[in-house]
């Protein structure tokens, strides 16, 4: 009996080692590795400036160790702001009372941009487009849109929703987005799954009169609602890129587009549908190029009877490949459920294997950041030690810009006090497409082939034109290679330097 138990343990250990080696070797040099940091759950509400900064610093440090390279930070949960805005009031999810500025004063969005860029991460500002009031909000500020223009919203299940059928609301949301993009150095702007409200039994959307008065030649009310959202998405995308062409537009829809029983193109699932229930025609947006990346929220487990994860990730891979496809992952649900083929393990290895099998899947976003930071089910440990052990650049977006910047110049190590530091000079740029914002530093052992396609050789990704070297005795010749990255993370040619360490 003891021998049998030992045999099983040995088999599991070998399998674990094999999976670790396989996962490490399968890592891609370019991968979208995101995490959502939300405020609407109240995790920062009334926390105070110093404590919130300490909390976010800790989260960013841990996420960086986990390999995360994009932070999606919620800055507009209910037509309010976690940043300084003349258009909308300060959020109660920041200070506890809507319209009250933080004290001591700070701007969370500006602070997060600086902190993320310091760590080589992108910062995407996450807004909820139509939601004007959540269920639990009891008081709105005097300058809130629902107070200034009550007719712009309708009430639904305790919420206020900016009516998508009113053209002025499209203009208003786009004005807010333009304000953020023009004043802040964000790398992306992101919307989640709240378009028309999630259906609630016994509630109906009060837009019959608006439809009858302004049908825009459309006979079916459901088609009219989809038309309203489509107009907004197209306008939103153009607004952002006309303001700053390099700012990525990302949308994170509900995980089911349509069920097969509703459409031949639908997935073999049985759940709420983007197209039919939220009036969100996500495939149209992807195929028309009205977004730069798509993050379907496939939060279910493999084997879920109504919405199987494996079925859905393969469906999205097949139908939504016209733009980079990134999978929204539920951390807690992934570690809660056992692998169907290996009950000794949770489902993270199986899900990661699916990612690597599907050519259009370019990464994942973790729902939610704190669950990974808290290392629920060793999820964070698995990322940092196995799946995201080495750094990664963002997926290429040649439809925005595919031209690489010029290479760095004057690569030279020198002593700065007690530190041995490698310096270089940034190349000159003529326009935003040439502008260098980051650098990749590779490190190769003596006699090792210089291969910058190997992510395990990335020593650092930094926004500074220097890096500290690990000097020891000055007897071994290591090769350091530096490349420049532009705003779309196109990579320049390499510049190499042999350095004695």
XYZ file of C-alpha atoms in Angstrom:
501
model
C 0.000 0.000 0.000
C 2.848 2.374 0.924
C 4.662 1.512 -2.315
C 1.486 2.223 -4.301
C 1.074 5.613 -2.611
C 4.724 6.451 -3.285
C 4.283 5.466 -6.925
C 1.286 7.822 -7.271
C 3.207 10.676 -5.648
C 6.157 10.072 -7.982
C 3.862 10.079 -11.027
C 2.296 13.377 -9.906
C 5.723 14.931 -9.291
C 7.010 13.876 -12.724
C 3.812 15.132 -14.361
C 4.154 18.424 -12.525
C 7.787 18.828 -13.564
C 6.910 17.957 -17.173
C 4.055 20.470 -17.210
C 6.303 23.150 -15.694
C 8.982 22.568 -18.332
C 6.400 22.443 -21.125
C 4.708 25.641 -19.941
C 7.998 27.515 -19.593
C 9.138 26.490 -23.068
C 5.748 27.422 -24.520
C 5.913 31.006 -23.240
C 5.537 33.616 -25.916
C 7.646 36.735 -26.220
C 4.499 38.732 -26.988
C 1.463 38.246 -24.796
C -1.229 40.466 -23.314
C -1.072 39.797 -19.555
C -3.632 41.997 -17.894
C -5.371 42.414 -14.561
C -8.497 44.381 -13.718
C -8.281 46.634 -10.654
C -11.847 47.623 -9.880
C -13.182 50.212 -7.438
C -16.909 49.481 -7.688
C -16.590 46.687 -5.101
C -15.694 49.365 -2.550
C -12.169 48.114 -1.828
C -10.782 51.673 -1.786
C -13.840 53.600 -0.612
C -12.965 56.077 2.125
C -9.528 54.435 2.526
C -7.666 57.722 2.404
C -4.830 58.843 0.161
C -1.851 57.283 1.932
C -3.476 53.912 2.611
C -4.836 53.626 -0.953
C -1.421 54.434 -2.425
C 0.193 51.843 -0.163
C -2.415 49.249 -1.158
C -2.021 49.932 -4.875
C 1.782 49.925 -4.601
C 1.673 46.492 -3.004
C -0.761 45.192 -5.623
C 1.359 46.529 -8.505
C 4.551 45.072 -7.044
C 2.968 41.634 -6.646
C 1.354 41.731 -10.091
C 4.693 42.700 -11.614
C 6.269 39.626 -9.978
C 3.412 37.571 -11.429
C 4.338 38.770 -14.931
C 1.412 41.146 -15.493
C 2.174 43.784 -18.147
C -1.166 45.643 -18.412
C -3.225 47.162 -15.600
C -6.855 47.942 -16.424
C -7.854 50.460 -13.762
C -11.480 51.430 -13.184
C -11.772 55.226 -13.282
C -15.448 55.844 -14.181
C -17.901 53.383 -12.582
C -21.068 55.550 -12.650
C -20.519 58.740 -14.676
C -18.070 59.861 -12.012
C -14.276 60.061 -11.827
C -11.255 58.659 -10.030
C -9.314 61.472 -11.663
C -9.571 65.248 -11.844
C -12.475 66.066 -14.165
C -14.430 69.187 -15.060
C -17.100 67.026 -16.696
C -17.997 64.603 -13.915
C -17.851 64.522 -10.092
C -15.298 62.734 -7.933
C -16.405 59.159 -7.303
C -17.839 57.999 -4.009
C -15.891 54.781 -4.557
C -12.807 56.900 -3.885
C -13.809 59.308 -1.114
C -17.074 57.867 0.238
C -19.166 60.803 -0.989
C -19.727 61.635 -4.646
C -18.414 65.069 -5.573
C -15.958 65.284 -2.660
C -12.292 65.498 -3.665
C -9.720 63.262 -1.975
C -7.828 64.696 0.991
C -4.871 64.945 1.019
C -5.445 65.720 -2.623
C -4.190 63.360 -5.334
C -5.182 62.146 -8.777
C -5.388 58.308 -8.760
C -5.294 57.981 -12.566
C -2.206 60.183 -12.952
C -0.525 58.375 -10.056
C -1.317 54.938 -11.506
C 0.056 55.892 -14.924
C 3.375 56.908 -13.360
C 3.583 53.803 -11.179
C 2.684 51.406 -14.009
C 5.105 52.949 -16.475
C 7.845 52.779 -13.829
C 7.281 49.013 -13.716
C 7.200 48.558 -17.500
C 3.416 48.056 -17.441
C 0.759 49.658 -19.626
C -2.143 51.483 -17.969
C -5.582 51.233 -19.577
C -8.287 53.502 -18.161
C -11.463 51.477 -17.631
C -14.799 53.241 -17.983
C -18.383 52.018 -17.733
C -20.003 53.828 -20.656
C -23.742 53.961 -19.932
C -24.136 53.250 -16.215
C -24.943 56.495 -14.387
C -25.823 55.107 -10.946
C -25.223 51.768 -9.277
C -27.827 50.139 -7.027
C -26.103 51.095 -3.791
C -25.537 54.788 -4.553
C -27.963 56.884 -2.533
C -26.858 60.442 -3.322
C -25.621 62.074 -6.516
C -23.544 65.230 -6.741
C -25.068 68.411 -8.158
C -22.887 68.268 -11.275
C -23.706 64.605 -12.026
C -25.290 64.045 -15.455
C -28.409 62.420 -13.954
C -28.987 65.529 -11.833
C -28.135 68.063 -14.536
C -30.059 66.222 -17.282
C -32.499 63.715 -15.733
C -34.099 63.022 -19.123
C -30.803 61.618 -20.422
C -31.195 58.550 -18.196
C -33.734 55.852 -17.470
C -34.167 53.858 -14.273
C -33.740 50.094 -14.344
C -33.409 47.688 -11.407
C -32.245 50.401 -9.024
C -29.717 51.775 -11.501
C -29.672 54.820 -13.744
C -28.629 54.145 -17.344
C -27.671 56.756 -19.928
C -30.179 56.001 -22.664
C -28.234 54.609 -25.665
C -31.031 55.773 -27.978
C -30.300 59.456 -27.318
C -27.579 60.739 -29.694
C -26.428 63.382 -27.190
C -25.465 60.593 -24.786
C -23.106 59.115 -27.355
C -21.520 62.536 -27.754
C -21.269 62.957 -23.992
C -19.483 59.632 -23.361
C -17.120 60.351 -26.237
C -16.410 63.793 -24.763
C -15.476 62.123 -21.459
C -13.193 59.649 -23.268
C -11.551 62.446 -25.257
C -10.942 64.367 -22.045
C -9.178 61.389 -20.446
C -7.117 60.521 -23.519
C -6.056 64.107 -24.247
C -4.966 64.946 -20.685
C -3.476 61.656 -19.483
C -0.709 59.467 -20.881
C -2.887 56.340 -20.911
C -1.878 53.418 -23.113
C -5.450 52.278 -23.620
C -9.071 53.014 -22.822
C -11.267 50.094 -21.896
C -14.989 49.358 -21.638
C -16.528 46.365 -19.937
C -19.798 44.510 -20.597
C -22.393 47.088 -19.539
C -24.246 48.346 -22.603
C -28.020 48.022 -22.342
C -28.646 46.689 -18.816
C -28.557 43.018 -17.947
C -32.184 41.812 -18.116
C -34.070 41.435 -14.842
C -37.338 39.513 -14.605
C -40.314 41.843 -14.339
C -38.367 44.894 -15.579
C -38.556 46.400 -19.056
C -36.397 49.040 -20.695
C -38.519 52.215 -20.880
C -37.622 53.289 -24.406
C -40.805 52.477 -26.362
C -41.711 56.111 -26.925
C -38.189 57.014 -28.052
C -38.200 54.107 -30.503
C -41.577 55.040 -31.971
C -40.580 58.710 -32.303
C -37.071 58.120 -33.694
C -36.833 54.638 -35.259
C -34.203 55.708 -37.849
C -36.023 53.581 -40.414
C -35.670 50.436 -38.294
C -38.829 48.390 -37.715
C -37.605 46.023 -35.005
C -36.943 47.523 -31.558
C -34.173 45.020 -30.757
C -32.391 45.863 -34.022
C -32.803 49.541 -33.180
C -31.129 49.062 -29.801
C -28.207 47.235 -31.415
C -27.994 50.029 -33.994
C -27.724 52.597 -31.190
C -24.852 50.755 -29.534
C -23.103 50.168 -32.872
C -23.199 53.884 -33.640
C -21.674 54.594 -30.247
C -18.868 52.031 -30.541
C -17.865 53.331 -33.971
C -17.941 56.955 -32.771
C -16.040 56.089 -29.586
C -13.266 54.317 -31.503
C -12.845 57.196 -33.948
C -12.859 59.758 -31.120
C -10.047 58.025 -29.228
C -7.839 57.490 -32.288
C -8.399 60.982 -33.635
C -7.261 62.303 -30.248
C -4.240 60.002 -29.899
C -3.764 57.336 -32.598
C -1.675 55.096 -30.349
C -4.193 54.709 -27.507
C -5.658 51.210 -27.716
C -9.419 50.728 -27.463
C -10.393 47.533 -25.663
C -13.811 46.075 -24.941
C -14.604 43.230 -22.557
C -17.975 41.720 -23.516
C -19.971 39.037 -21.733
C -18.579 35.596 -22.600
C -21.400 34.364 -24.860
C -22.074 36.105 -28.160
C -25.105 33.977 -29.122
C -26.264 30.456 -28.341
C -26.573 27.969 -31.208
C -30.325 27.750 -30.657
C -30.528 31.477 -31.518
C -28.136 31.459 -34.469
C -26.247 28.883 -36.577
C -23.073 30.855 -35.852
C -23.663 30.689 -32.092
C -21.750 28.593 -29.571
C -23.016 25.320 -28.124
C -24.053 27.039 -24.898
C -27.206 27.995 -23.056
C -26.903 31.360 -21.345
C -27.429 35.087 -21.580
C -26.368 36.507 -24.955
C -24.549 39.677 -25.945
C -26.442 40.089 -29.192
C -29.969 39.264 -27.995
C -29.987 40.407 -24.355
C -27.430 43.238 -24.087
C -27.843 44.426 -27.705
C -24.072 44.229 -28.162
C -23.052 42.959 -31.609
C -19.464 42.233 -30.626
C -18.519 40.357 -33.802
C -19.569 43.343 -35.902
C -17.257 45.572 -33.847
C -14.356 43.143 -34.167
C -14.790 42.592 -37.905
C -15.314 46.299 -38.647
C -12.172 47.206 -36.699
C -14.014 49.326 -34.114
C -11.795 48.059 -31.313
C -8.118 47.149 -30.958
C -8.467 44.172 -28.653
C -11.383 42.080 -27.407
C -11.556 40.439 -23.952
C -14.600 38.125 -23.701
C -15.310 37.305 -20.078
C -15.099 33.505 -20.178
C -15.435 33.180 -16.427
C -16.828 29.634 -16.345
C -14.992 26.395 -15.709
C -14.162 23.656 -18.173
C -17.139 21.316 -18.076
C -19.770 23.891 -17.113
C -23.055 22.505 -18.441
C -24.499 25.826 -19.623
C -21.305 27.606 -20.709
C -18.291 25.325 -21.035
C -14.988 27.216 -20.988
C -13.372 25.002 -23.627
C -16.344 25.368 -25.982
C -16.312 29.148 -25.618
C -12.585 29.812 -25.966
C -12.556 27.721 -29.166
C -15.622 29.598 -30.453
C -14.046 33.009 -29.861
C -10.785 31.807 -31.419
C -12.709 30.770 -34.541
C -14.930 33.835 -34.974
C -13.159 36.803 -33.357
C -9.628 36.665 -34.769
C -9.765 39.906 -36.751
C -8.454 41.761 -33.713
C -6.180 40.515 -30.904
C -8.245 38.138 -28.763
C -7.558 38.197 -25.037
C -9.431 35.956 -22.594
C -11.055 37.278 -19.436
C -10.169 34.737 -16.722
C -11.916 34.254 -13.366
C -9.113 33.488 -10.888
C -11.290 32.143 -8.085
C -13.443 29.921 -10.303
C -10.373 28.514 -12.052
C -8.800 27.319 -8.803
C -12.101 26.229 -7.278
C -12.746 23.533 -9.900
C -10.685 20.393 -10.454
C -9.188 19.500 -13.818
C -11.526 16.981 -15.452
C -8.574 14.846 -16.609
C -6.431 15.314 -13.504
C -8.569 15.684 -10.345
C -5.427 16.340 -8.273
C -5.041 19.718 -10.005
C -7.228 22.778 -10.425
C -8.000 24.027 -13.925
C -5.242 26.588 -14.524
C -2.897 24.140 -16.353
C -5.708 22.921 -18.628
C -6.836 26.469 -19.420
C -3.283 27.610 -20.172
C -2.833 24.599 -22.464
C -5.895 25.723 -24.435
C -4.424 29.226 -24.741
C -1.260 27.860 -26.306
C -3.186 25.612 -28.707
C -5.351 28.385 -30.178
C -3.552 30.723 -32.612
C -5.815 33.768 -32.202
C -5.590 33.854 -28.402
C -3.028 36.529 -27.518
C -3.217 36.530 -23.724
C -5.533 36.936 -20.769
C -6.856 39.438 -18.242
C -7.325 38.363 -14.636
C -10.605 38.938 -12.862
C -9.748 40.265 -10.548
C -6.301 41.636 -9.636
C -6.656 41.237 -5.871
C -7.443 37.511 -6.201
C -4.105 37.001 -7.962
C -2.324 39.259 -5.463
C -3.818 37.250 -2.589
C -2.531 34.116 -4.363
C -5.864 32.302 -4.181
C -5.237 28.625 -4.935
C -1.557 29.443 -5.656
C -2.689 31.150 -8.876
C -0.162 33.980 -8.498
C 2.658 31.573 -7.651
C 1.879 29.512 -10.745
C 2.036 32.620 -12.925
C 5.353 33.881 -11.595
C 7.085 30.502 -11.442
C 5.684 28.831 -14.560
C 3.281 30.457 -17.021
C 4.436 34.089 -16.857
C 7.909 33.448 -15.478
C 9.614 35.559 -18.142
C 8.613 39.071 -19.260
C 6.507 39.591 -22.379
C 5.907 42.425 -24.820
C 2.430 43.358 -25.984
C 0.924 41.702 -29.094
C 1.675 43.598 -32.287
C -1.070 45.850 -33.661
C 0.168 46.561 -37.163
C -3.272 47.907 -38.109
C -2.404 50.913 -35.910
C 1.361 51.050 -36.535
C 3.769 48.335 -37.630
C 6.953 50.317 -38.191
C 9.793 49.740 -35.724
C 11.704 52.702 -34.237
C 15.403 53.372 -34.808
C 17.896 51.526 -32.616
C 19.524 52.951 -29.498
C 22.969 54.588 -29.609
C 26.124 54.854 -27.488
C 25.715 51.715 -25.399
C 28.258 52.104 -22.581
C 28.756 50.748 -19.040
C 30.181 53.033 -16.331
C 30.492 53.276 -12.581
C 28.058 55.536 -10.767
C 29.250 55.537 -7.191
C 29.095 51.908 -6.079
C 26.817 50.831 -8.953
C 27.907 49.587 -12.367
C 25.343 50.933 -14.830
C 24.713 50.358 -18.534
C 23.672 53.579 -20.292
C 22.466 54.261 -23.822
C 20.991 57.123 -25.832
C 17.470 57.137 -27.256
C 17.089 57.493 -31.026
C 15.534 60.653 -32.419
C 11.908 60.640 -33.511
C 9.929 62.703 -36.010
C 6.392 61.655 -35.050
C 4.468 59.565 -32.530
C 5.078 56.380 -34.502
C 8.854 56.763 -34.067
C 8.793 57.882 -30.445
C 10.578 55.481 -28.093
C 8.889 54.937 -24.726
C 10.544 51.764 -23.404
C 13.571 49.564 -23.808
C 14.206 45.825 -23.632
C 17.499 44.676 -22.126
C 18.641 41.121 -22.895
C 21.447 39.263 -21.120
C 23.474 36.361 -22.532
C 26.068 34.216 -20.796
C 29.633 33.902 -22.123
C 29.603 31.867 -25.334
C 25.807 31.842 -25.557
C 24.103 32.585 -28.886
C 22.399 35.991 -28.940
C 18.726 35.191 -29.532
C 16.349 38.028 -28.752
C 13.339 35.838 -29.624
C 13.884 33.945 -26.356
C 11.895 35.682 -23.567
C 13.959 33.905 -20.896
C 16.857 36.171 -21.888
C 14.987 39.391 -21.104
C 16.841 41.032 -18.226
C 14.609 44.110 -17.933
C 11.889 46.127 -19.622
C 12.320 49.739 -18.574
C 11.248 53.260 -19.492
C 14.667 54.622 -18.465
C 17.774 54.748 -20.758
C 19.891 52.796 -18.301
C 19.944 49.636 -16.209
C 21.981 48.566 -13.175
C 24.360 45.670 -13.869
C 25.043 42.734 -11.499
C 28.800 43.290 -11.201
C 30.757 40.578 -9.388
C 34.508 40.166 -10.002
C 34.903 41.612 -13.490
C 36.239 38.365 -14.914
C 33.410 37.038 -17.151
C 32.365 38.572 -20.455
C 28.569 38.735 -20.659
C 26.727 40.100 -23.678
C 24.006 42.698 -23.125
C 21.673 43.627 -25.957
C 19.286 46.586 -25.955
C 16.312 47.326 -28.210
C 13.927 50.279 -28.305
C 10.129 50.025 -28.175
C 7.687 52.571 -29.563
C 4.185 53.228 -28.252
C 2.810 50.143 -30.023
C 5.748 48.080 -28.728
C 7.269 47.633 -32.154
C 10.874 46.613 -31.465
C 13.972 48.154 -33.021
C 17.073 46.365 -34.225
C 19.392 45.192 -31.483
C 22.566 46.866 -30.220
C 25.020 44.560 -28.407
C 27.826 45.126 -25.941
C 30.271 42.708 -24.282
C 30.673 43.615 -20.624
C 32.959 42.156 -17.985
C 31.024 41.408 -14.821
